[in-house]
Amino acid sequence: MTSAETPATTPAENEVAELCTELISVDSSNYGDGSGPGERAAAEVVMARLAEVGIEATYIESAPGRGNVITRVEGTDPSLPALLVHGHLDVVPANAADWSVDPFAGEIRDGYIWGRGAVDMKDMDAMMLAVLRQLTRDGRRPRRDLVFAWVADEEAGGVYGAKHLTKHHPELFEGVTESISEVGGYSLEVDPSLRLYLIETAQKGLAWMRLLSDGTAGHGSMLNSDNAVTEIARAVARIGAHEWPITLTPTVRTFLTEVAAAFGIPFDENDPAPVLDKIGPLVRFVGATLSHTTNPTQLDAGYKSNVIPGRASAVVDGRFLPGHEDEFFKTVDELIGPNVRREFVHHDIALETSFDGALVESMIAALKAEDPTARAVPYCMSGGTDNKTFFADLGVRGFGFVPLRLPGDMDFASMFHGVDERVPVEALQFGVRVLDRLLLNY
């Protein structure tokens, strides 16, 4: 099946699959250590596709090969604040041996586009391109300024992408007060008469912590009551075994209430499991947002089997709820104990915004215009995106909104960083229609 065989009514709908496959076919894997190919080639595709319809864009290379593309569309009402629409061009690596298809071929099969980045997030990159090209070809202007940004390095912290742009080129985002980007806007089918569309309004904070213990080095055959390995092992065991209590933030409470109502079941705040059971595989996105989490991920100590080392360390991936950072670290410090100290490997804020305002109303209206069964609900994601990490520092209120109407049986959550990542062609065409309405009318 090719994109040409899928019914579509506008050039943007017709070309979005081609744009997505073209971007997927460019390997922009981000290994996190600077060894990957970078985003330049993918950025060049974006630049070329914009130039085809006469759109001038700014290309910024934050380091060799780390490409970013930004362009601004002037609105008809300069009194309105600008909206940022952004997507990242890098993807996580893929081991081709594990896949059913070449992860960088952009193959279209059975109505799906397959490949690394199909949902994270070259689908949105392609939708942005398709909608912007259509607006330009038609000579239509939005009400407010729109800033489109295709950025580097999101998968490794955004240092060469959003961080570089907001620190060194904040003028590119002048007047921007809100943004839309990844991991939101996708559907959860309740029944043929109702689909919930999850819009991300909150993100947990991130605390990658290195735990350190110092002890007395010595021979492994001797008694040693000051063993750094023993101390760090105890701390890691306490952290790993700790059961964090359920703490419902406003966003999570609203989400669970809406899901319970949609499925016609009661919602008990002390036992949300029955509600979570109704959302199927999407529990991967939502389940970890009901509490803080702390997962030990690395251990390091010693250099020889008969030598007790003087230092041992561990790394813990901590994620804390919006509004509860202080209590999180207070408990962590109690768990690791007085003989272990912690330092940050990486620390990001938690973020939560309310589910209201003109942008939210416009997103809801655009969804319902294309899917009368749509009901939009806010949700919190357990990870983080560029919306939180850097654009929030500019005072930008960010939402996750990549509109996709998905098949009811699709395990969408498993597509993120997963093997055989894929997205339905029809979902991209739906997303183009929704984004076109939103960006033109908001």
Short mmCIF file of C-alpha atoms in Angstrom, two decimals:
data_model
loop_
_atom_site.label_atom_id
_atom_site.label_comp_id
_atom_site.label_asym_id
_atom_site.label_seq_id
_atom_site.Cartn_x
_atom_site.Cartn_y
_atom_site.Cartn_z
CA MET A 1 0.00 0.00 0.00
CA THR A 2 1.27 3.47 -0.84
CA SER A 3 0.19 6.87 0.38
CA ALA A 4 -1.38 7.50 -3.04
CA GLU A 5 -3.84 4.66 -2.41
CA THR A 6 -5.15 6.28 0.76
CA PRO A 7 -8.08 8.64 0.09
CA ALA A 8 -7.24 12.26 0.90
CA THR A 9 -8.77 15.58 0.01
CA THR A 10 -5.96 18.12 0.28
CA PRO A 11 -2.35 18.26 -0.91
CA ALA A 12 -1.25 18.30 2.73
CA GLU A 13 -3.07 15.04 3.42
CA ASN A 14 -1.71 13.53 0.24
CA GLU A 15 1.91 14.39 0.96
CA VAL A 16 2.20 13.91 4.74
CA ALA A 17 3.01 10.19 4.43
CA GLU A 18 5.71 10.92 1.85
CA LEU A 19 7.21 13.60 4.07
CA CYS A 20 7.19 11.24 7.04
CA THR A 21 8.88 8.41 5.13
CA GLU A 22 11.46 10.82 3.75
CA LEU A 23 12.36 11.97 7.26
CA ILE A 24 12.44 8.42 8.63
CA SER A 25 14.81 7.38 5.84
CA VAL A 26 17.34 9.86 7.21
CA ASP A 27 19.15 8.19 10.11
CA SER A 28 19.34 10.80 12.85
CA SER A 29 19.99 8.41 15.73
CA ASN A 30 21.06 10.09 18.94
CA TYR A 31 23.38 7.88 21.01
CA GLY A 32 23.78 10.52 23.68
CA ASP A 33 27.57 10.54 23.49
CA GLY A 34 28.12 12.60 20.36
CA SER A 35 28.86 9.58 18.17
CA GLY A 36 25.66 9.58 16.11
CA PRO A 37 25.11 11.06 12.65
CA GLY A 38 23.46 14.20 14.02
CA GLU A 39 20.39 15.97 12.70
CA ARG A 40 21.89 17.99 9.85
CA ALA A 41 20.64 15.70 7.06
CA ALA A 42 17.11 15.66 8.48
CA ALA A 43 17.23 19.44 8.92
CA GLU A 44 18.29 19.76 5.29
CA VAL A 45 15.19 17.82 4.24
CA VAL A 46 13.05 20.25 6.22
CA MET A 47 14.84 23.27 4.73
CA ALA A 48 14.46 21.92 1.19
CA ARG A 49 10.77 21.17 1.60
CA LEU A 50 10.15 24.63 3.00
CA ALA A 51 12.12 26.29 0.20
CA GLU A 52 10.02 24.45 -2.40
CA VAL A 53 7.02 26.60 -1.47
CA GLY A 54 9.00 29.78 -0.87
CA ILE A 55 9.34 29.63 2.92
CA GLU A 56 12.51 31.16 4.35
CA ALA A 57 13.84 29.49 7.45
CA THR A 58 16.79 29.89 9.79
CA TYR A 59 19.25 27.03 10.10
CA ILE A 60 21.27 26.92 13.30
CA GLU A 61 23.97 24.35 13.90
CA SER A 62 24.77 24.25 17.60
CA ALA A 63 27.70 21.86 17.04
CA PRO A 64 29.00 20.03 13.97
CA GLY A 65 26.06 18.13 12.49
CA ARG A 66 23.54 19.18 15.15
CA GLY A 67 20.98 21.01 13.02
CA ASN A 68 17.95 23.10 14.04
CA VAL A 69 15.41 24.78 11.74
CA ILE A 70 13.16 27.68 12.77
CA THR A 71 10.70 29.77 10.79
CA ARG A 72 8.01 32.28 11.74
CA VAL A 73 4.67 32.83 10.01
CA GLU A 74 3.22 36.29 10.56
CA GLY A 75 -0.40 36.40 11.70
CA THR A 76 -3.09 38.88 10.81
CA ASP A 77 -3.46 40.19 14.37
CA PRO A 78 -0.12 41.39 15.83
CA SER A 79 -1.77 42.01 19.20
CA LEU A 80 -2.12 38.27 19.81
CA PRO A 81 0.69 36.30 21.44
CA ALA A 82 2.56 33.83 19.26
CA LEU A 83 2.24 30.04 19.33
CA LEU A 84 5.25 27.73 19.11
CA VAL A 85 4.87 24.43 17.24
CA HIS A 86 7.95 22.26 17.71
CA GLY A 87 9.24 18.78 17.06
CA HIS A 88 12.61 17.07 17.44
CA LEU A 89 14.53 15.59 14.52
CA ASP A 90 16.64 13.09 16.45
CA VAL A 91 15.53 9.56 17.25
CA VAL A 92 16.72 6.86 19.62
CA PRO A 93 18.90 4.15 18.03
CA ALA A 94 17.37 1.03 16.50
CA ASN A 95 18.91 -2.44 16.17
CA ALA A 96 17.85 -3.56 12.68
CA ALA A 97 18.20 -7.24 13.60
CA ASP A 98 15.27 -6.92 16.02
CA TRP A 99 12.90 -5.36 13.47
CA SER A 100 10.54 -6.85 10.89
CA VAL A 101 11.53 -4.07 8.48
CA ASP A 102 14.53 -1.81 7.94
CA PRO A 103 14.03 0.78 10.68
CA PHE A 104 15.38 3.53 8.42
CA ALA A 105 13.58 2.65 5.18
CA GLY A 106 10.29 4.40 5.93
CA GLU A 107 8.33 1.49 4.52
CA ILE A 108 4.55 1.77 4.12
CA ARG A 109 2.85 -1.56 4.78
CA ASP A 110 -0.75 -2.47 5.67
CA GLY A 111 -1.70 1.18 6.00
CA TYR A 112 1.11 1.98 8.46
CA ILE A 113 4.39 3.86 8.10
CA TRP A 114 7.10 1.75 9.73
CA GLY A 115 10.43 3.01 11.02
CA ARG A 116 12.35 4.63 13.82
CA GLY A 117 10.71 7.96 14.57
CA ALA A 118 7.30 7.06 13.16
CA VAL A 119 5.69 8.19 16.43
CA ASP A 120 8.69 9.79 18.19
CA MET A 121 8.44 12.12 16.48
CA LYS A 122 8.92 12.38 12.74
CA ASP A 123 5.17 11.96 12.36
CA MET A 124 4.67 15.39 13.90
CA ASP A 125 7.67 16.80 12.01
CA ALA A 126 5.96 15.72 8.79
CA MET A 127 2.55 17.04 9.83
CA MET A 128 4.11 20.41 10.67
CA LEU A 129 5.73 20.51 7.24
CA ALA A 130 2.57 19.45 5.41
CA VAL A 131 0.34 21.99 7.14
CA LEU A 132 2.81 24.85 6.77
CA ARG A 133 3.34 24.09 3.09
CA GLN A 134 -0.44 23.99 2.55
CA LEU A 135 -1.01 27.30 4.34
CA THR A 136 1.69 28.91 2.21
CA ARG A 137 0.46 27.47 -1.09
CA ASP A 138 -3.10 28.60 -0.35
CA GLY A 139 -2.02 32.07 0.78
CA ARG A 140 -3.86 31.64 4.08
CA ARG A 141 -2.62 33.47 7.16
CA PRO A 142 -3.22 32.48 10.77
CA ARG A 143 -4.63 34.94 13.29
CA ARG A 144 -1.45 34.97 15.38
CA ASP A 145 2.24 34.50 14.65
CA LEU A 146 3.26 30.87 14.45
CA VAL A 147 6.83 29.80 15.19
CA PHE A 148 7.73 26.40 13.75
CA ALA A 149 10.86 24.73 15.14
CA TRP A 150 12.44 21.42 14.20
CA VAL A 151 15.12 20.88 16.83
CA ALA A 152 18.04 18.60 17.66
CA ASP A 153 18.97 16.44 20.61
CA GLU A 154 15.70 16.02 22.50
CA GLU A 155 16.45 12.35 23.08
CA ALA A 156 19.62 13.21 25.02
CA GLY A 157 18.49 16.23 26.98
CA GLY A 158 18.20 18.98 24.37
CA VAL A 159 21.65 20.47 24.89
CA TYR A 160 22.21 20.94 21.14
CA GLY A 161 18.58 21.76 20.45
CA ALA A 162 16.08 23.53 22.69
CA LYS A 163 18.67 24.47 25.31
CA HIS A 164 21.00 26.02 22.75
CA LEU A 165 18.19 27.90 21.02
CA THR A 166 16.58 29.30 24.15
CA LYS A 167 19.94 30.31 25.63
CA HIS A 168 21.63 31.77 22.55
CA HIS A 169 18.70 32.74 20.29
CA PRO A 170 15.76 33.67 22.54
CA GLU A 171 14.76 36.37 20.05
CA LEU A 172 13.47 33.65 17.74
CA PHE A 173 10.71 32.99 20.27
CA GLU A 174 9.76 36.60 20.92
CA GLY A 175 6.11 36.94 21.84
CA VAL A 176 5.56 33.19 22.27
CA THR A 177 3.40 32.33 25.28
CA GLU A 178 2.21 28.80 24.46
CA SER A 179 3.44 25.76 22.59
CA ILE A 180 2.39 22.37 21.32
CA SER A 181 4.61 19.36 20.79
CA GLU A 182 4.88 15.63 21.42
CA VAL A 183 3.22 12.88 23.47
CA GLY A 184 -0.36 14.03 23.52
CA GLY A 185 -3.41 14.38 21.30
CA TYR A 186 -3.73 10.65 20.56
CA SER A 187 -6.99 8.76 20.94
CA LEU A 188 -8.25 6.06 23.30
CA GLU A 189 -11.38 4.39 21.94
CA VAL A 190 -14.03 3.77 24.59
CA ASP A 191 -16.68 2.53 22.15
CA PRO A 192 -17.79 3.51 18.61
CA SER A 193 -19.54 6.58 20.00
CA LEU A 194 -16.71 7.96 22.15
CA ARG A 195 -12.99 8.51 21.82
CA LEU A 196 -10.91 10.15 24.51
CA TYR A 197 -8.03 12.29 23.24
CA LEU A 198 -5.28 12.62 25.83
CA ILE A 199 -3.70 16.08 25.91
CA GLU A 200 -0.54 16.34 27.98
CA THR A 201 -0.70 19.20 30.47
CA ALA A 202 1.78 18.00 33.09
CA GLN A 203 5.14 16.24 33.31
CA LYS A 204 6.90 14.68 36.26
CA GLY A 205 10.20 16.11 37.35
CA LEU A 206 13.44 14.23 36.82
CA ALA A 207 16.19 13.48 39.31
CA TRP A 208 18.96 11.22 38.11
CA MET A 209 20.93 10.87 41.33
CA ARG A 210 24.36 9.41 41.97
CA LEU A 211 24.66 7.92 45.44
CA LEU A 212 28.14 7.84 46.95
CA SER A 213 29.51 5.98 49.94
CA ASP A 214 33.06 6.25 51.30
CA GLY A 215 34.53 3.57 53.51
CA THR A 216 37.81 2.08 54.58
CA ALA A 217 39.74 0.29 51.86
CA GLY A 218 41.45 -2.94 52.77
CA HIS A 219 42.14 -6.61 52.11
CA GLY A 220 39.10 -8.71 51.32
CA SER A 221 40.14 -11.39 53.80
CA MET A 222 40.03 -9.08 56.82
CA LEU A 223 37.17 -7.90 59.01
CA ASN A 224 35.84 -4.52 57.87
CA SER A 225 32.93 -2.75 59.54
CA ASP A 226 33.29 0.31 57.29
CA ASN A 227 32.62 -1.28 53.90
CA ALA A 228 31.49 1.21 51.24
CA VAL A 229 29.98 -1.54 49.09
CA THR A 230 27.83 -2.79 51.95
CA GLU A 231 26.63 0.72 52.72
CA ILE A 232 25.71 1.56 49.14
CA ALA A 233 24.00 -1.82 48.73
CA ARG A 234 21.81 -1.15 51.75
CA ALA A 235 20.87 2.28 50.44
CA VAL A 236 20.03 0.92 46.99
CA ALA A 237 17.96 -1.89 48.49
CA ARG A 238 15.95 0.57 50.60
CA ILE A 239 15.38 2.86 47.62
CA GLY A 240 14.38 0.00 45.34
CA ALA A 241 12.01 -1.58 47.84
CA HIS A 242 10.27 1.64 48.87
CA GLU A 243 6.59 1.80 47.94
CA TRP A 244 5.64 5.39 47.26
CA PRO A 245 2.09 6.26 48.28
CA ILE A 246 -0.52 7.29 45.73
CA THR A 247 -0.60 11.07 45.42
CA LEU A 248 -3.09 12.45 42.91
CA THR A 249 -2.14 15.75 41.34
CA PRO A 250 -4.95 17.89 39.87
CA THR A 251 -4.20 16.66 36.34
CA VAL A 252 -4.13 12.98 37.29
CA ARG A 253 -7.30 13.27 39.36
CA THR A 254 -9.11 14.94 36.46
CA PHE A 255 -7.88 12.29 34.04
CA LEU A 256 -9.01 9.38 36.21
CA THR A 257 -12.37 11.02 36.86
CA GLU A 258 -12.94 11.53 33.12
CA VAL A 259 -11.92 7.97 32.24
CA ALA A 260 -14.18 6.53 34.94
CA ALA A 261 -17.11 8.57 33.67
CA ALA A 262 -16.43 7.56 30.07
CA PHE A 263 -16.48 3.85 30.96
CA GLY A 264 -19.33 4.21 33.42
CA ILE A 265 -17.47 2.93 36.47
CA PRO A 266 -16.92 4.46 39.92
CA PHE A 267 -13.64 6.12 40.78
CA ASP A 268 -12.15 5.49 44.21
CA GLU A 269 -9.15 7.74 44.84
CA ASN A 270 -7.72 5.16 47.22
CA ASP A 271 -7.97 2.39 44.63
CA PRO A 272 -7.56 3.71 41.07
CA ALA A 273 -6.63 0.27 39.67
CA PRO A 274 -10.10 -0.45 38.17
CA VAL A 275 -9.91 2.80 36.20
CA LEU A 276 -6.37 2.13 35.04
CA ASP A 277 -7.43 -1.32 33.86
CA LYS A 278 -9.77 0.34 31.36
CA ILE A 279 -7.04 2.18 29.48
CA GLY A 280 -5.12 -0.95 28.52
CA PRO A 281 -1.52 -0.50 27.33
CA LEU A 282 -1.71 3.27 27.81
CA VAL A 283 -1.22 2.55 31.50
CA ARG A 284 2.49 2.66 30.62
CA PHE A 285 2.11 6.40 30.08
CA VAL A 286 -0.17 7.07 33.02
CA GLY A 287 0.45 4.44 35.69
CA ALA A 288 3.70 5.96 36.92
CA THR A 289 2.09 9.40 37.39
CA LEU A 290 0.12 8.36 40.46
CA SER A 291 3.19 8.49 42.67
CA HIS A 292 6.86 9.35 42.80
CA THR A 293 9.20 6.65 41.48
CA THR A 294 12.81 5.74 42.27
CA ASN A 295 14.48 3.02 40.25
CA PRO A 296 18.13 2.03 40.82
CA THR A 297 19.79 1.72 37.42
CA GLN A 298 23.58 1.48 37.93
CA LEU A 299 26.11 0.16 40.45
CA ASP A 300 29.86 0.75 40.51
CA ALA A 301 32.43 -0.40 43.05
CA GLY A 302 35.77 -2.10 43.31
CA TYR A 303 38.51 -3.20 40.93
CA LYS A 304 39.66 -6.59 42.29
CA SER A 305 37.95 -9.51 43.97
CA ASN A 306 40.12 -9.43 47.11
CA VAL A 307 40.26 -5.65 47.60
CA ILE A 308 37.60 -3.79 49.58
CA PRO A 309 37.25 -0.45 47.77
CA GLY A 310 37.22 2.87 49.53
CA ARG A 311 34.26 4.12 47.51
CA ALA A 312 31.08 2.69 46.01
CA SER A 313 28.41 4.43 43.97
CA ALA A 314 25.01 3.85 42.42
CA VAL A 315 22.68 5.75 40.13
CA VAL A 316 18.96 6.10 40.75
CA ASP A 317 16.39 7.34 38.25
CA GLY A 318 13.95 9.41 40.29
CA ARG A 319 10.77 11.01 38.98
CA PHE A 320 8.75 13.31 41.19
CA LEU A 321 5.24 14.71 40.93
CA PRO A 322 4.48 18.35 40.17
CA GLY A 323 4.14 20.31 43.39
CA HIS A 324 5.74 17.62 45.55
CA GLU A 325 9.47 17.97 44.94
CA ASP A 326 10.45 18.85 48.51
CA GLU A 327 8.73 15.84 50.05
CA PHE A 328 10.29 13.59 47.41
CA PHE A 329 13.86 14.56 48.28
CA LYS A 330 13.13 14.50 52.01
CA THR A 331 12.08 10.86 51.71
CA VAL A 332 14.99 9.97 49.42
CA ASP A 333 17.46 11.35 51.95
CA GLU A 334 15.82 9.36 54.73
CA LEU A 335 16.03 6.20 52.64
CA ILE A 336 19.69 6.49 51.68
CA GLY A 337 20.69 7.20 55.28
CA PRO A 338 23.34 9.42 56.87
CA ASN A 339 26.36 7.56 55.50
CA VAL A 340 25.46 7.98 51.83
CA ARG A 341 25.42 11.27 50.03
CA ARG A 342 23.75 12.10 46.73
CA GLU A 343 24.53 14.38 43.83
CA PHE A 344 22.66 15.14 40.64
CA VAL A 345 23.54 13.52 37.36
CA HIS A 346 20.64 15.48 35.87
CA HIS A 347 17.78 17.43 37.45
CA ASP A 348 14.71 18.87 35.72
CA ILE A 349 11.67 20.56 37.17
CA ALA A 350 8.17 19.09 37.24
CA LEU A 351 5.54 21.07 35.42
CA GLU A 352 1.75 21.30 35.44
CA THR A 353 -0.62 23.68 33.72
CA SER A 354 -4.38 23.92 33.93
CA PHE A 355 -6.65 22.46 31.28
CA ASP A 356 -8.31 25.67 30.24
CA GLY A 357 -7.89 28.78 28.11
CA ALA A 358 -8.33 29.69 24.46
CA LEU A 359 -5.71 27.23 23.17
CA VAL A 360 -7.35 24.29 24.96
CA GLU A 361 -10.75 25.34 23.63
CA SER A 362 -9.31 25.57 20.12
CA MET A 363 -7.72 22.11 20.38
CA ILE A 364 -11.03 20.65 21.52
CA ALA A 365 -12.93 22.38 18.71
CA ALA A 366 -10.45 21.18 16.07
CA LEU A 367 -10.67 17.60 17.32
CA LYS A 368 -14.45 17.56 17.42
CA ALA A 369 -14.69 19.07 13.94
CA GLU A 370 -12.80 16.08 12.55
CA ASP A 371 -14.10 13.48 15.01
CA PRO A 372 -17.56 14.16 16.47
CA THR A 373 -16.97 11.36 19.01
CA ALA A 374 -13.96 13.19 20.50
CA ARG A 375 -13.68 14.15 24.14
CA ALA A 376 -10.42 15.79 25.23
CA VAL A 377 -8.96 14.98 28.64
CA PRO A 378 -5.75 16.21 30.31
CA TYR A 379 -3.08 13.82 31.47
CA CYS A 380 0.35 13.84 33.08
CA MET A 381 3.26 12.04 31.44
CA SER A 382 5.92 10.28 33.46
CA GLY A 383 8.79 11.42 31.22
CA GLY A 384 9.79 14.84 29.94
CA THR A 385 9.99 16.78 26.69
CA ASP A 386 11.42 20.04 25.37
CA ASN A 387 8.13 21.68 26.35
CA LYS A 388 9.20 21.44 29.97
CA THR A 389 12.93 21.36 29.92
CA PHE A 390 13.78 24.66 28.25
CA PHE A 391 10.82 26.45 26.69
CA ALA A 392 9.21 26.74 30.12
CA ASP A 393 12.19 28.88 31.11
CA LEU A 394 10.96 31.45 28.57
CA GLY A 395 7.54 31.50 30.21
CA VAL A 396 5.98 29.28 27.54
CA ARG A 397 2.97 27.22 28.59
CA GLY A 398 3.40 23.87 26.88
CA PHE A 399 0.97 21.16 25.83
CA GLY A 400 1.49 17.73 24.30
CA PHE A 401 -0.69 17.72 21.19
CA VAL A 402 0.11 15.54 18.20
CA PRO A 403 -3.43 14.70 17.07
CA LEU A 404 -3.76 11.07 15.97
CA ARG A 405 -6.98 9.09 15.64
CA LEU A 406 -5.76 5.57 16.30
CA PRO A 407 -7.26 2.11 15.77
CA GLY A 408 -8.89 0.87 18.94
CA ASP A 409 -6.62 -2.18 19.15
CA MET A 410 -3.32 -0.37 18.60
CA ASP A 411 -0.77 -0.58 21.43
CA PHE A 412 0.40 2.97 20.95
CA ALA A 413 2.50 3.19 24.11
CA SER A 414 4.75 0.34 22.96
CA MET A 415 5.65 2.25 19.79
CA PHE A 416 7.74 4.82 21.68
CA HIS A 417 11.37 3.66 21.48
CA GLY A 418 10.00 0.23 20.61
CA VAL A 419 10.74 -2.39 17.98
CA ASP A 420 8.64 -2.12 14.78
CA GLU A 421 7.61 1.44 15.61
CA ARG A 422 4.82 2.51 13.24
CA VAL A 423 1.96 4.95 12.75
CA PRO A 424 -1.20 4.66 10.62
CA VAL A 425 -1.21 6.75 7.44
CA GLU A 426 -4.83 7.69 8.13
CA ALA A 427 -3.84 8.94 11.58
CA LEU A 428 -1.33 11.34 9.99
CA GLN A 429 -3.97 12.59 7.55
CA PHE A 430 -6.35 13.11 10.46
CA GLY A 431 -3.61 14.99 12.32
CA VAL A 432 -3.00 17.26 9.34
CA ARG A 433 -6.67 18.21 9.22
CA VAL A 434 -6.82 18.91 12.95
CA LEU A 435 -3.60 20.93 12.99
CA ASP A 436 -4.70 22.93 9.96
CA ARG A 437 -7.90 23.96 11.76
CA LEU A 438 -6.11 24.70 15.01
CA LEU A 439 -3.25 26.75 13.59
CA LEU A 440 -5.40 28.75 11.21
CA ASN A 441 -8.19 29.61 13.64
CA TYR A 442 -6.55 29.87 17.07
#
